[in-house]
CSV table of C-alpha atoms in Angstrom, one decimal:
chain,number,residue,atom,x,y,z
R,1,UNK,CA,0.0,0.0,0.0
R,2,UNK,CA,0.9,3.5,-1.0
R,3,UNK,CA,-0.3,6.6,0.9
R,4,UNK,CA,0.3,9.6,-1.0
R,5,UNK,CA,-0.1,13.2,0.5
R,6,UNK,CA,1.5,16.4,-0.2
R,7,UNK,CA,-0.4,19.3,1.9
R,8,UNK,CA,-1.2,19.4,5.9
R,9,UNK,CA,-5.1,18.7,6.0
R,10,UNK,CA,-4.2,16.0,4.0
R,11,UNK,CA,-1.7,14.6,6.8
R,12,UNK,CA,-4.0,15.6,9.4
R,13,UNK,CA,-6.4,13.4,7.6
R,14,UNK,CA,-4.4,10.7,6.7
R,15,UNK,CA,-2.3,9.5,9.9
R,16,UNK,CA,-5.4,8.0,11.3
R,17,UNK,CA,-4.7,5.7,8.5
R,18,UNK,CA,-1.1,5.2,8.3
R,19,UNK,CA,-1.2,4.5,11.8
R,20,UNK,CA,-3.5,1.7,11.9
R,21,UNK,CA,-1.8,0.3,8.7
R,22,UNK,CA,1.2,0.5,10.0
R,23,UNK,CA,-0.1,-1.6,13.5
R,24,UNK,CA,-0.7,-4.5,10.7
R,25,UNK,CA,2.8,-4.9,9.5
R,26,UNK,CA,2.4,-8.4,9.0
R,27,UNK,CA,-0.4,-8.3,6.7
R,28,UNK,CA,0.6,-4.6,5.0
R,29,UNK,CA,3.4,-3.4,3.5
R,30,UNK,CA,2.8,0.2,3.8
R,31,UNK,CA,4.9,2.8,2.5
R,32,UNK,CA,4.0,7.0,2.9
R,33,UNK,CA,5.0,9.1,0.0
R,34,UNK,CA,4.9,13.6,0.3
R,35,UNK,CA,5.0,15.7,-2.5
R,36,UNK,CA,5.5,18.4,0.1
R,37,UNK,CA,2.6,20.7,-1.5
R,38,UNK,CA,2.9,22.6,1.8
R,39,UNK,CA,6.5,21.7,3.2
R,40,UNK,CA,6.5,23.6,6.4
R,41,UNK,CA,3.1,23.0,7.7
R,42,UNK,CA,3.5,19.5,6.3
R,43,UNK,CA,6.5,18.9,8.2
R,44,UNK,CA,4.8,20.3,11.5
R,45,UNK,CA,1.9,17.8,11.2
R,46,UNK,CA,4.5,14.6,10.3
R,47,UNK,CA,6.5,15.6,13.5
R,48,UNK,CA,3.1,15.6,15.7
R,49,UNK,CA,1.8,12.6,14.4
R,50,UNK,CA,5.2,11.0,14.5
R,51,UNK,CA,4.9,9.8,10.5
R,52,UNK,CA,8.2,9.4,8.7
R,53,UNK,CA,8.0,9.6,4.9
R,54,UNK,CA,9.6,6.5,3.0
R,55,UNK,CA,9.7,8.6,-0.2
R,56,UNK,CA,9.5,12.5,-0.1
R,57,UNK,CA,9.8,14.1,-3.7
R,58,UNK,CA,10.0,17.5,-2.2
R,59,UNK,CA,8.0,19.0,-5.1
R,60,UNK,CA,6.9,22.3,-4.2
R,61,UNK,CA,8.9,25.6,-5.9
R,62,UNK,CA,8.9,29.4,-5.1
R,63,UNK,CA,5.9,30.7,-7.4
R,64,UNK,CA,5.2,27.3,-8.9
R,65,UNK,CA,2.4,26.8,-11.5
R,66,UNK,CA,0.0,24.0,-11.1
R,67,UNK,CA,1.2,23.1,-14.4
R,68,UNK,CA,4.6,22.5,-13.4
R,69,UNK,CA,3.5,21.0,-9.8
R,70,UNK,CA,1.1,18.3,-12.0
R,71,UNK,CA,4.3,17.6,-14.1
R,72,UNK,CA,6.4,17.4,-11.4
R,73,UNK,CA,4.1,15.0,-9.4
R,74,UNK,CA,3.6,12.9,-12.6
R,75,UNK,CA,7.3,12.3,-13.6
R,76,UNK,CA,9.2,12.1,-9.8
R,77,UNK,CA,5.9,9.4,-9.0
R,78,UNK,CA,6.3,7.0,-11.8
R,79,UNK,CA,10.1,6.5,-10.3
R,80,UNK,CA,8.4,5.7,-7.2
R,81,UNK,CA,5.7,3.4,-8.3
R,82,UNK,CA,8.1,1.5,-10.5
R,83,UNK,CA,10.3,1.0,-7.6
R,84,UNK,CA,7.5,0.2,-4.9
R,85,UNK,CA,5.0,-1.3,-7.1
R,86,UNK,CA,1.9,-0.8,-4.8
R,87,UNK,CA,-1.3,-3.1,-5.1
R,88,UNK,CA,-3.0,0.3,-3.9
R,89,UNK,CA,-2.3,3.9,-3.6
R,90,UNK,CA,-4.5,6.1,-1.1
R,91,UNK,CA,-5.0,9.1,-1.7
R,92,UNK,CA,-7.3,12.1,0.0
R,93,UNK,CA,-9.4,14.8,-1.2
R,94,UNK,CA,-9.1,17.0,-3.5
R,95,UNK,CA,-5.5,18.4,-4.2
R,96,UNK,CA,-3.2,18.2,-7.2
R,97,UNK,CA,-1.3,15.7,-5.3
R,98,UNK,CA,-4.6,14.1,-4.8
R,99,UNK,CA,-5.4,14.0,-8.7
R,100,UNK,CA,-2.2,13.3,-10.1
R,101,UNK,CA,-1.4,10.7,-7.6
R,102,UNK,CA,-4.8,8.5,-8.5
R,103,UNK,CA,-4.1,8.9,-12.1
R,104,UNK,CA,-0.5,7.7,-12.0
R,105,UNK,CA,-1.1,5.0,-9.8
R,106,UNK,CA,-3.8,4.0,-11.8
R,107,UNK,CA,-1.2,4.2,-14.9
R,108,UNK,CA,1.1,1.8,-13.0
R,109,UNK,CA,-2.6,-0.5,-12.6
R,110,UNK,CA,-2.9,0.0,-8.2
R,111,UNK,CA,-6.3,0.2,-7.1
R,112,UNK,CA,-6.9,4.0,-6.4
R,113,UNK,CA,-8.2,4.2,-2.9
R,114,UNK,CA,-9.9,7.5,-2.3
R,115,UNK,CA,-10.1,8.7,1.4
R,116,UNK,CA,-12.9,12.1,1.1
R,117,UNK,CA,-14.8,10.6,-1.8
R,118,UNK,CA,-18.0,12.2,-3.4
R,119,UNK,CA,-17.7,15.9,-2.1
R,120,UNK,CA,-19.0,18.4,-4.6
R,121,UNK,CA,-20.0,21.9,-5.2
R,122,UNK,CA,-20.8,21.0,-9.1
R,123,UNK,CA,-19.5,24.6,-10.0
R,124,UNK,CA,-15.8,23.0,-11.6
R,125,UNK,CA,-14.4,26.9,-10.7
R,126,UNK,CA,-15.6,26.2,-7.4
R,127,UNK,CA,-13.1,25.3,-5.7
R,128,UNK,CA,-10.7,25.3,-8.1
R,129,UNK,CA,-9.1,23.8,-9.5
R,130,UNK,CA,-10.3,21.1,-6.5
R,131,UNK,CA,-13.5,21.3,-7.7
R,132,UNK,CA,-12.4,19.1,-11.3
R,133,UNK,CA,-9.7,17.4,-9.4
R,134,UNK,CA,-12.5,15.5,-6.7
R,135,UNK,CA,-14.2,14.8,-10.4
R,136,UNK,CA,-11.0,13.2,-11.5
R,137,UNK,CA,-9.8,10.8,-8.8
R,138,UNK,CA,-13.6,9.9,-8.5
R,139,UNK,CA,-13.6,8.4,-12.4
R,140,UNK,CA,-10.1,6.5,-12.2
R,141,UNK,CA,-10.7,5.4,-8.1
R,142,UNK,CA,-11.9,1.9,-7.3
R,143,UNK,CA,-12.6,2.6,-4.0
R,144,UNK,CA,-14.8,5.2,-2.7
R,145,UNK,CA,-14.7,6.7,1.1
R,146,UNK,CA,-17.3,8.8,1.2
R,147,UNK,CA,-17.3,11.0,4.3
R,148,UNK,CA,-21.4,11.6,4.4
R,149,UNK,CA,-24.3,9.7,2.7
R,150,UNK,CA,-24.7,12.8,0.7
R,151,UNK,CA,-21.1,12.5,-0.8
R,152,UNK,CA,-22.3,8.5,-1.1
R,153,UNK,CA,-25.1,10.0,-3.3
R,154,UNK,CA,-23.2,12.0,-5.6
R,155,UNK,CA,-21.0,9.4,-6.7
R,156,UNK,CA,-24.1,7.2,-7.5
R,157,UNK,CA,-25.4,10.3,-9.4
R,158,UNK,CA,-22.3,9.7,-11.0
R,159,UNK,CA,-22.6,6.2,-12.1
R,160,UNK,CA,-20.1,5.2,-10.0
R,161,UNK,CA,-20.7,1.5,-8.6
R,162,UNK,CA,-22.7,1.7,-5.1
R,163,UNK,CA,-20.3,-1.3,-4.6
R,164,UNK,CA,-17.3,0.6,-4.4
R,165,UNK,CA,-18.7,3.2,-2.0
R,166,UNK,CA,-18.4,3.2,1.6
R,167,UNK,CA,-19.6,5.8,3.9
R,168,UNK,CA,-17.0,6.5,6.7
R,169,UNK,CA,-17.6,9.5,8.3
R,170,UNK,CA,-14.4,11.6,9.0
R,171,UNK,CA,-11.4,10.2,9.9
């Protein structure tokens, strides 16, 4: 398993996670991946939750475009899925890191596991560009963790497999 997060609501909301997968070591091989979105305020939440990256691409540049961040994320992540070779990659939310993470993973054929599934505004400048990313990772994900029945409901509205949803709550 991969877990893939770049910014700190991301790590706030993921450590729950990599916690708990990490207390299964025997049945997991769990690995945590940054793209270091937010470096600072990343690195504050790592420290708190006592997390340590296995791979950290330290993407993020002074006045950086999301083109080059989704560029970026693309090339330095294929190194890491062809080294790890995940059977899944998690990923939360709504970020670039979020969107470019599900869609290589999916390129290296891991199951997309998407932690936050199903929020929308349905207004793609609205957050944006988060707004088209949730869209994204919600087409290539095989897994589904809706926060709220109402996020549940808007990936049915999207044909996405009722199967492949499951409403968590927050985590």
């Amino acid at each position: 398993i991969l877990i893939l997060f770049g910014t700190r609501p991301e790590a706030i909301k993921m450590a729950p996670i990599v916690h708990e997968l990490k207390k299964h070591s025997d049945q997991f091989k769990t690995k945590v991946c940054l793209t270091a979105q937010h470096r600072e305020m990343l690195d504050q939440v790592l420290d708190f939750f006592e997390i340590k990256s296995d791979f950290d691409l330290n993407l993020m540049k002074p006045n950086q475009s999301l083109f080059g961040l989704t560029s970026r994320i693309f090339s330095e992540l294929e190194v890491v899925l062809d080294e790890f070779s995940p059977d899944y990659v998690f990923v939360h939310g709504d970020t670039t890191t979020t969107m470019a993470g599900a869609i290589a993973g999916f390129y290296s054929k891991a199951k997309i596991c998407h932690i936050e599934a199903g929020l929308r505004t349905n207004n793609k400048y609205a957050p944006f560009p988060e707004e088209i990313n949730r869209g994204i990772v919600g087409r290539v994900a095989d897994y589904h963790f809706a926060p709220t029945i109402i996020s549940q409901q808007n990936l049915i509205k999207e044909n996405i497999i009722q199967d492949s949803i499951c409403v968590t709550g927050n985590t």
